[in-house]
Short mmCIF file of C-alpha atoms and ligand atoms in Angstrom, two decimals:
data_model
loop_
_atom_site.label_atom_id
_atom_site.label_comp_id
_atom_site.label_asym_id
_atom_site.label_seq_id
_atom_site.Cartn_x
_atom_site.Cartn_y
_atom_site.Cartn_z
CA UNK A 1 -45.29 94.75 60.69
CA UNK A 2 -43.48 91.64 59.31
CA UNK A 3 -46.67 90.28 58.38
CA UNK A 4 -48.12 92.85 56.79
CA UNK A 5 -44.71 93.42 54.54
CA UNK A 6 -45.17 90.13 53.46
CA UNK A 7 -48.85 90.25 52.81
CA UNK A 8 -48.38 92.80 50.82
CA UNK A 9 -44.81 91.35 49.20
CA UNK A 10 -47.55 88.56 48.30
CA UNK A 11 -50.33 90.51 47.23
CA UNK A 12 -48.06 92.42 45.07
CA UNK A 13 -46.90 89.39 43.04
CA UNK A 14 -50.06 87.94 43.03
CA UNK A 15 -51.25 91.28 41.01
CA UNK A 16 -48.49 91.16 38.33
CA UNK A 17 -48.99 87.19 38.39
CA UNK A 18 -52.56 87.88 37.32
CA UNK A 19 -51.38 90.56 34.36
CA UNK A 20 -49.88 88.03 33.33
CA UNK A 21 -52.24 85.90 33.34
CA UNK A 22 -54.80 88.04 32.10
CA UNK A 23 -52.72 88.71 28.74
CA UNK A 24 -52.01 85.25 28.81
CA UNK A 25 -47.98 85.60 28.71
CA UNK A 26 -47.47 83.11 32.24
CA UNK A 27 -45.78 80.43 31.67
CA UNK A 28 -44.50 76.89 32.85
CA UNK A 29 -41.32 75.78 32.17
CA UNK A 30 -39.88 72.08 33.18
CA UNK A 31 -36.48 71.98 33.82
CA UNK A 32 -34.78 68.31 33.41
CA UNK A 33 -31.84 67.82 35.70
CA UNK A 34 -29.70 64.89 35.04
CA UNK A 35 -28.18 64.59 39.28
CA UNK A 36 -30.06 63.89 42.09
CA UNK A 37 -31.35 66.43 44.17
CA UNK A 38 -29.15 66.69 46.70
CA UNK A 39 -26.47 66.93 44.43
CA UNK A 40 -25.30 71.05 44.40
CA UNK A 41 -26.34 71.33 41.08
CA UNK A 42 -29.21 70.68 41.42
CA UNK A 43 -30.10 72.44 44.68
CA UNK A 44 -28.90 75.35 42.73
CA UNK A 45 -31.18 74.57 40.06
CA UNK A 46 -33.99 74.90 42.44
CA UNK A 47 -32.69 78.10 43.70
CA UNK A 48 -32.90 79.51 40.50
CA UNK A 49 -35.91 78.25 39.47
CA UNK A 50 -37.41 80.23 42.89
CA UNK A 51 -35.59 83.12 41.81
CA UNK A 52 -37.03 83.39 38.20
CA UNK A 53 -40.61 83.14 39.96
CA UNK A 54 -39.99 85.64 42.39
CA UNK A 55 -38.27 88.10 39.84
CA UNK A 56 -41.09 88.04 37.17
CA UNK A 57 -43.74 87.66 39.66
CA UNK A 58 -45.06 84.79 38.56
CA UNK A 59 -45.07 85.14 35.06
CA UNK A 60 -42.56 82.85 34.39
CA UNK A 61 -42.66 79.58 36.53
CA UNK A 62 -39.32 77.26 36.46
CA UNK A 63 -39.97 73.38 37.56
CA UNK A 64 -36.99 71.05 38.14
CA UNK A 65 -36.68 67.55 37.52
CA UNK A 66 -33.89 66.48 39.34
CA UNK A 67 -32.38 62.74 38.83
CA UNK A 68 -33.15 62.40 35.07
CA UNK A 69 -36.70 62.22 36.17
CA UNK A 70 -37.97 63.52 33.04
CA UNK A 71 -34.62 62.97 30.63
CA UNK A 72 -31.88 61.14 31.75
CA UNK A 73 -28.43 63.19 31.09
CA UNK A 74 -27.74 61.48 27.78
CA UNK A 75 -31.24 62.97 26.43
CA UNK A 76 -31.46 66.11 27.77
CA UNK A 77 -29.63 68.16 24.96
CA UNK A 78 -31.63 67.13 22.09
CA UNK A 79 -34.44 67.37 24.12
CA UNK A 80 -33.63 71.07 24.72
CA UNK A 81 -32.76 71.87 20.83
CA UNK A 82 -36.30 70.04 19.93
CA UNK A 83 -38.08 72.36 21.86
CA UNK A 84 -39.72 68.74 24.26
CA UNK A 85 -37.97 70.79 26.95
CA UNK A 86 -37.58 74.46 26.49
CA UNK A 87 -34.72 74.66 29.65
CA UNK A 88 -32.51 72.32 31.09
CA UNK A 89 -29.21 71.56 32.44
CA UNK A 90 -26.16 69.06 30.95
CA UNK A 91 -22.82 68.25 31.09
CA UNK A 92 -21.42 69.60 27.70
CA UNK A 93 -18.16 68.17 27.66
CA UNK A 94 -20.52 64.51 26.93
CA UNK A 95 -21.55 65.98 23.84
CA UNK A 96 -17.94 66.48 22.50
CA UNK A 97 -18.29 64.57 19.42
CA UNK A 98 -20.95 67.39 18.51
CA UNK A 99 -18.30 69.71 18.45
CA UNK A 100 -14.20 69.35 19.99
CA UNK A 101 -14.85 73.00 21.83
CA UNK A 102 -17.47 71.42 24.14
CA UNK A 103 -14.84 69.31 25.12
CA UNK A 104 -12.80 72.07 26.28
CA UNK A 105 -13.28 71.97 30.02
CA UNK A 106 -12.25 68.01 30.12
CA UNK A 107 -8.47 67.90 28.55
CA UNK A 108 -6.53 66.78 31.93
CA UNK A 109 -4.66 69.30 33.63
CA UNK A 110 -5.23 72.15 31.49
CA UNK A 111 -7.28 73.70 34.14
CA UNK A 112 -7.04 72.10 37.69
CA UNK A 113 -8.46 74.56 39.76
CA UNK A 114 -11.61 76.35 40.60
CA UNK A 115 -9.56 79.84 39.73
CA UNK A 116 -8.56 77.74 36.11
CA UNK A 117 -12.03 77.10 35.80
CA UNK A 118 -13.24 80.20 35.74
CA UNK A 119 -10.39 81.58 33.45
CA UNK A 120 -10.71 78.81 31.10
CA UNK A 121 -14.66 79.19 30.86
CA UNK A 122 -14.03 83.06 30.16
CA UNK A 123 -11.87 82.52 27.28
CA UNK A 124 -13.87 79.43 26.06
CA UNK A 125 -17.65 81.17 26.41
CA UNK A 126 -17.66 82.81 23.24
CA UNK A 127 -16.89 80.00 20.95
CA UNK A 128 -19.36 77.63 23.05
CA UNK A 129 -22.12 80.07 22.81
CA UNK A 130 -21.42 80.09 18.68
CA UNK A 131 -21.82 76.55 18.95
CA UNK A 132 -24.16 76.61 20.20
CA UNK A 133 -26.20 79.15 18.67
CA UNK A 134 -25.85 76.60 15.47
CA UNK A 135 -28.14 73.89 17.24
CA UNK A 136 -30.45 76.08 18.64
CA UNK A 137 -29.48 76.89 21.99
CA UNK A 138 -28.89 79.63 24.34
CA UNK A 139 -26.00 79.43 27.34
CA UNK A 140 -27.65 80.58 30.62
CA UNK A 141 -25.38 79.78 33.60
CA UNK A 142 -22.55 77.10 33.83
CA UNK A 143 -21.26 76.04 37.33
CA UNK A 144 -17.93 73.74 37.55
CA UNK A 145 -17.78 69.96 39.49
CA UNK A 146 -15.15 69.48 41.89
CA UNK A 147 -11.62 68.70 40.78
CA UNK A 148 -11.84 65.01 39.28
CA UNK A 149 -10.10 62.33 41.16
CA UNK A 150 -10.00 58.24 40.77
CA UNK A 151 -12.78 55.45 42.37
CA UNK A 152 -11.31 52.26 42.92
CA UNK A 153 -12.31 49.23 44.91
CA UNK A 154 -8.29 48.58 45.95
CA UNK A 155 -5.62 50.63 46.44
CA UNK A 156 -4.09 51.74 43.56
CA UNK A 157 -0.12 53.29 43.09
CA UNK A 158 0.46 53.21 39.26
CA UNK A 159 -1.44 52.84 35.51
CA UNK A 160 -0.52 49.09 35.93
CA UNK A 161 -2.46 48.25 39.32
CA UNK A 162 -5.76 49.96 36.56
CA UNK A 163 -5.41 47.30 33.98
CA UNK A 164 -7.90 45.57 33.23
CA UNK A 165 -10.65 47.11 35.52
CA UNK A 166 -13.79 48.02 34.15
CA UNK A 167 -14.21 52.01 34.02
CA UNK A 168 -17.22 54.03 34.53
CA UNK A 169 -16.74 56.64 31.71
CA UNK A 170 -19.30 60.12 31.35
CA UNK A 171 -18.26 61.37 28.04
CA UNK A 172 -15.73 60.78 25.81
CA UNK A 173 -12.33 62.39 27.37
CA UNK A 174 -13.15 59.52 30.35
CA UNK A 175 -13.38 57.05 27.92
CA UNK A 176 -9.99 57.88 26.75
CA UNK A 177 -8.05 58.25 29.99
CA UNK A 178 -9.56 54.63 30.25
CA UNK A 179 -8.24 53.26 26.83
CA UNK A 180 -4.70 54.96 27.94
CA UNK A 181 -4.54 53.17 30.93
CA UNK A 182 -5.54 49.61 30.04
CA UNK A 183 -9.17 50.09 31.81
CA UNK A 184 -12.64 49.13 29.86
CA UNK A 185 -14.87 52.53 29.53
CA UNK A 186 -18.65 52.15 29.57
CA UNK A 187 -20.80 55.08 29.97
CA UNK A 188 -22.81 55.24 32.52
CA UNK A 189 -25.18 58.01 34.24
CA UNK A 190 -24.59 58.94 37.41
CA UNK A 191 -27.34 58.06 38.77
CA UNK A 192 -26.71 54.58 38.13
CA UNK A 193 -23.74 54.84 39.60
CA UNK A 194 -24.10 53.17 42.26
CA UNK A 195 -25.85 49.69 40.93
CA UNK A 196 -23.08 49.99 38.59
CA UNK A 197 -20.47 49.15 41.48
CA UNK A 198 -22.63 47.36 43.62
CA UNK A 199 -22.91 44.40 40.81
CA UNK A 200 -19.41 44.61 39.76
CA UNK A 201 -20.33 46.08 36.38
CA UNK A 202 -17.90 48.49 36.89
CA UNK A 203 -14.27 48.82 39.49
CA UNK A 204 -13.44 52.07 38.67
CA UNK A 205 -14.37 56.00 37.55
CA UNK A 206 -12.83 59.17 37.28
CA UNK A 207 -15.60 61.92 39.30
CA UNK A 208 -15.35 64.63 41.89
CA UNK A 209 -16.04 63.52 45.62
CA UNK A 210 -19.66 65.02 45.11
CA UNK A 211 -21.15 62.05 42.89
CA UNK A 212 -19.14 59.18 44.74
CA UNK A 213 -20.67 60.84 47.98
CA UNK A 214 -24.01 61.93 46.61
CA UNK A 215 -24.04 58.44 45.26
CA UNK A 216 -22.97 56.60 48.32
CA UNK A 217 -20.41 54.68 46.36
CA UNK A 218 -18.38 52.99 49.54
CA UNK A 219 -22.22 51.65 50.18
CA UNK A 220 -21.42 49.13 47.06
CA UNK A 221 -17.81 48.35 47.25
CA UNK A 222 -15.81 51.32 46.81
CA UNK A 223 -12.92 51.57 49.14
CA UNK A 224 -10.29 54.46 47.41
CA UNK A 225 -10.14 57.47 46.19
CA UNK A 226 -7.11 59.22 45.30
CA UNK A 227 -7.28 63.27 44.59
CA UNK A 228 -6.08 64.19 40.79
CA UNK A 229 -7.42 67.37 40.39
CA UNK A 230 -7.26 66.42 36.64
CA UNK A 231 -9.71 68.56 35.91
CA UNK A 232 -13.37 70.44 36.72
CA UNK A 233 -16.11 69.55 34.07
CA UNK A 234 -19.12 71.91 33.71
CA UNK A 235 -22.41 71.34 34.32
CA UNK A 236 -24.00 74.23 31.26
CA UNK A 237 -28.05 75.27 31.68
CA UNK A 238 -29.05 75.93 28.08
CA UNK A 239 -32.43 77.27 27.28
CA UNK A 240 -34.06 76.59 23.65
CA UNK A 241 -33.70 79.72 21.39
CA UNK A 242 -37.56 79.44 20.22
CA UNK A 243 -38.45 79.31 24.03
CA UNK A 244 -36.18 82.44 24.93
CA UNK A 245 -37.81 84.34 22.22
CA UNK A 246 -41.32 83.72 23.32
CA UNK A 247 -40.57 85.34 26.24
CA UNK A 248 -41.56 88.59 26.77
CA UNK A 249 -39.40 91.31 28.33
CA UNK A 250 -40.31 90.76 32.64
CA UNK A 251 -39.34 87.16 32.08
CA UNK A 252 -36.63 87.63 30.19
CA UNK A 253 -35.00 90.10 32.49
CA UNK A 254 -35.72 87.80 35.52
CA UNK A 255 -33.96 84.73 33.30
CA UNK A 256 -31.13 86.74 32.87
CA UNK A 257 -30.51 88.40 36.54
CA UNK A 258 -31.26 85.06 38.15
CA UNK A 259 -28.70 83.37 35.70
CA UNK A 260 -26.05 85.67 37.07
CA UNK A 261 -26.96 84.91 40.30
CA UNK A 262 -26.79 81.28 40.18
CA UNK A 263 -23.62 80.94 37.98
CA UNK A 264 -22.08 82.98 41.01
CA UNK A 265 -23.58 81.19 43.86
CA UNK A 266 -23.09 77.40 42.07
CA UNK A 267 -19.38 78.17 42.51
CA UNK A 268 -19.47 78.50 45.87
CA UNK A 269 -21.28 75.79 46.46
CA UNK A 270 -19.01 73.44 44.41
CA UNK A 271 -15.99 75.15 46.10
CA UNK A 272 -17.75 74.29 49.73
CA UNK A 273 -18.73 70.87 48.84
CA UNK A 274 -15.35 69.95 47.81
CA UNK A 275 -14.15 69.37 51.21
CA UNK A 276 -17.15 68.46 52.72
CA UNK A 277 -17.60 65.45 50.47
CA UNK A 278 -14.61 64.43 51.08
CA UNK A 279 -15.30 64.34 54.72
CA UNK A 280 -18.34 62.27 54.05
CA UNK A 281 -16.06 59.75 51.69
CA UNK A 282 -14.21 59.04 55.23
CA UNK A 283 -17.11 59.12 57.30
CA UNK A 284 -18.35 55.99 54.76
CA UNK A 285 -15.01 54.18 55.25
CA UNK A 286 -13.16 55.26 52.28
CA UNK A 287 -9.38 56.11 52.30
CA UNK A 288 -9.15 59.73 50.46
CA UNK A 289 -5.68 60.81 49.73
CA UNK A 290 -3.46 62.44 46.74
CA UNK A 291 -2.59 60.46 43.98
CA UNK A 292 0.96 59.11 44.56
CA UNK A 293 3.66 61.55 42.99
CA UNK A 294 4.62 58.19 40.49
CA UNK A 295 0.92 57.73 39.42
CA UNK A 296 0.36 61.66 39.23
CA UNK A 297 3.26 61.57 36.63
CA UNK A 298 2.39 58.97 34.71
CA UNK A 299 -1.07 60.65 34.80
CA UNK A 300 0.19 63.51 33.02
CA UNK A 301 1.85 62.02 30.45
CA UNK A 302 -1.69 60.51 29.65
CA UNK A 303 -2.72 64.08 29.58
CA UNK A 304 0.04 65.30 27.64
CA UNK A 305 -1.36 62.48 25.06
CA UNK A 306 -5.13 63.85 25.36
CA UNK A 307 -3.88 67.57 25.06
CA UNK A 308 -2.40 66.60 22.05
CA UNK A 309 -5.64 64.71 20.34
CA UNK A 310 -7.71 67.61 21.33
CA UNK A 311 -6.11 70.31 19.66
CA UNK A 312 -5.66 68.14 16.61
CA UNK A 313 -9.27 67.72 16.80
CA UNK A 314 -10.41 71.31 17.63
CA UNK A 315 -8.65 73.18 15.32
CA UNK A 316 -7.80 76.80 15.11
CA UNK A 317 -10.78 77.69 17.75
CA UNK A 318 -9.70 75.06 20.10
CA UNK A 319 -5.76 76.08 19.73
CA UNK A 320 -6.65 79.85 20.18
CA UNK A 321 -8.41 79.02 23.89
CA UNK A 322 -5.29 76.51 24.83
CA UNK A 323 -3.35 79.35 23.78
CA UNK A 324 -4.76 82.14 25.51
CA UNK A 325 -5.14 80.44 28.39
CA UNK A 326 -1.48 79.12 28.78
CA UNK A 327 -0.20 83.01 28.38
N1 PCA B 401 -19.78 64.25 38.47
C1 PCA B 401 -20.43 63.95 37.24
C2 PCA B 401 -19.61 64.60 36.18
C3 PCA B 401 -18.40 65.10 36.84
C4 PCA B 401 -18.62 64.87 38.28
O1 PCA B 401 -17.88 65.24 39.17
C5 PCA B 401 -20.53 62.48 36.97
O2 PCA B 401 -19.75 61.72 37.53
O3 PCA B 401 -21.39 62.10 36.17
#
């Protein structure tokens, strides 16, 4: 019985696969993905990529290419907005010199928690999808990292044990937090993360315990990390507003439910991997343990700093979401 379910499951979207093909609306879509493929992300990338396929039987065919296989993170905006990739998935708060509002999610300890996350991204969505909108692009789905916490290769107690230490930086708040604390940003993708350490090109980086474990880090050096829960960056899929009006109805309606779908289940998963990445930290060798309470405070007077900067920068937009969210 199961068999012939499925047979027919399969013959079924084989059909409206061919209707589609027959009027010639299938398409292909590649999906650059700046993390590896283990990474949650992406995993939930591919999930929704299977999803799409299954929903619009066929007509609409999502391919991921995990690990900056096809762009590396630092490409795969403009890539999107020139149409060379018509989907794909990025860090926004990287592209905050665009615009101070896709910075939003990365001002230190104005949302700390998956539950702040959320809230924050609900009061921020509408101004980042006007943004947006001005350089071409569509918001699909956005899924949080982790809370961020600090990569050393020693044990660390205060801003003066950071001085001088060369800082892996991924967009321009971590670039900050390293000029504030006397540490030398570079930016760096993740997935060079690891090289990056392992030659001593870099001591140091603010990340969530998925990247240092997805990226092995204590395999090159890396001995601490100290939980900050300074904040959770967003990882945004954007699709090319050309793209998503070539579409026709079936695939749009399949983009859209599978979006839902994946913004919902990408939160789990980056709830569930806190922990367990933390675990696997350990399991490497690596102490993991909260920031002291003296280096937490001096911490967030280094916010308080970076608070201030952003809503200078962001103006009434930016103020209205701080606002709102603080009520
Ligand atoms: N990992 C990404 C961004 C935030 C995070 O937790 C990175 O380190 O590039």
């Amino acid at each position: 019985m199961k068999l012939t379910t499925a047979l027919l499951a399969t013959t079924a979207m084989a059909f409206t696969a061919t209707a589609a093909l027959a009027d010639g609306h299938a398409k292909k879509w590649d999906m650059p993905l700046a993390y590896s493929a283990s990474n949650f992300h992406s995993e939930n990338a591919a999930e929704f990529a299977k999803c799409v396929g299954e929903k619009s039987g066929g007509a609409l065919e999502i391919v991921t290419h995990p690990g900056g296989s096809l762009f590396k993170g630092g490409e795969i905006k403009r890539a999107i907005q020139t149409g060379q990739a018509p989907i794909g998935e990025r860090l926004l708060s990287a592209h905050a010199n665009e615009n101070p509002v896709f910075g939003i999610d990365s001002v230190p300890f104005l949302a700390t928690s998956f539950d702040d996350s959320v809230k924050l991204h609900g009061i921020a969505k509408a101004e980042l999808e006007k943004a947006l909108d001005e350089q071409n692009l569509e918001l699909l789905y956005s899924v949080p990292w982790p809370p961020q916490g600090l990569y050393f290769k020693k044990e660390v107690n205060s801003v003066a044990d950071m001085k001088g230490l060369k800082f892996r930086a991924y967009n321009a708040a971590t670039s900050r937090l390293a000029e504030l604390t006397g540490m030398q940003p570079t930016q760096i993708e993740a997935a060079e993360v690891q090289q990056a350490f392992s030659t001593n090109a870099v001591e140091s980086m603010v990340s969530s315990g998925a990247t240092g474990y997805d990226r092995k880090v204590f395999e090159a050096g890396v001995t601490n990390y100290y939980e900050v829960d300074a904040w959770l960056p967003r990882n945004s899929v954007l699709v090319n507003k050309d793209a998503m009006a070539s579409l026709k109805d079936d695939q749009k309606a399949a983009l859209t439910e599978c979006a839902a779908t994946a913004e919902a289940s990408g939160l789990q998963k980056s709830k569930d991997y806190t922990q367990f990445t933390y675990d696997g930290l350990r399991k490497g060798g690596m102490t993991v343990e909260p920031a002291s309470d003296g280096l937490k405070t001096e911490l967030q007077a280094i916010g308080a700093t970076m608070t201030e900067e952003f809503l200078a920068s962001a103006g009434d937009a930016g103020k209205a979401i701080v606002d709102e969210f603080n009520k």
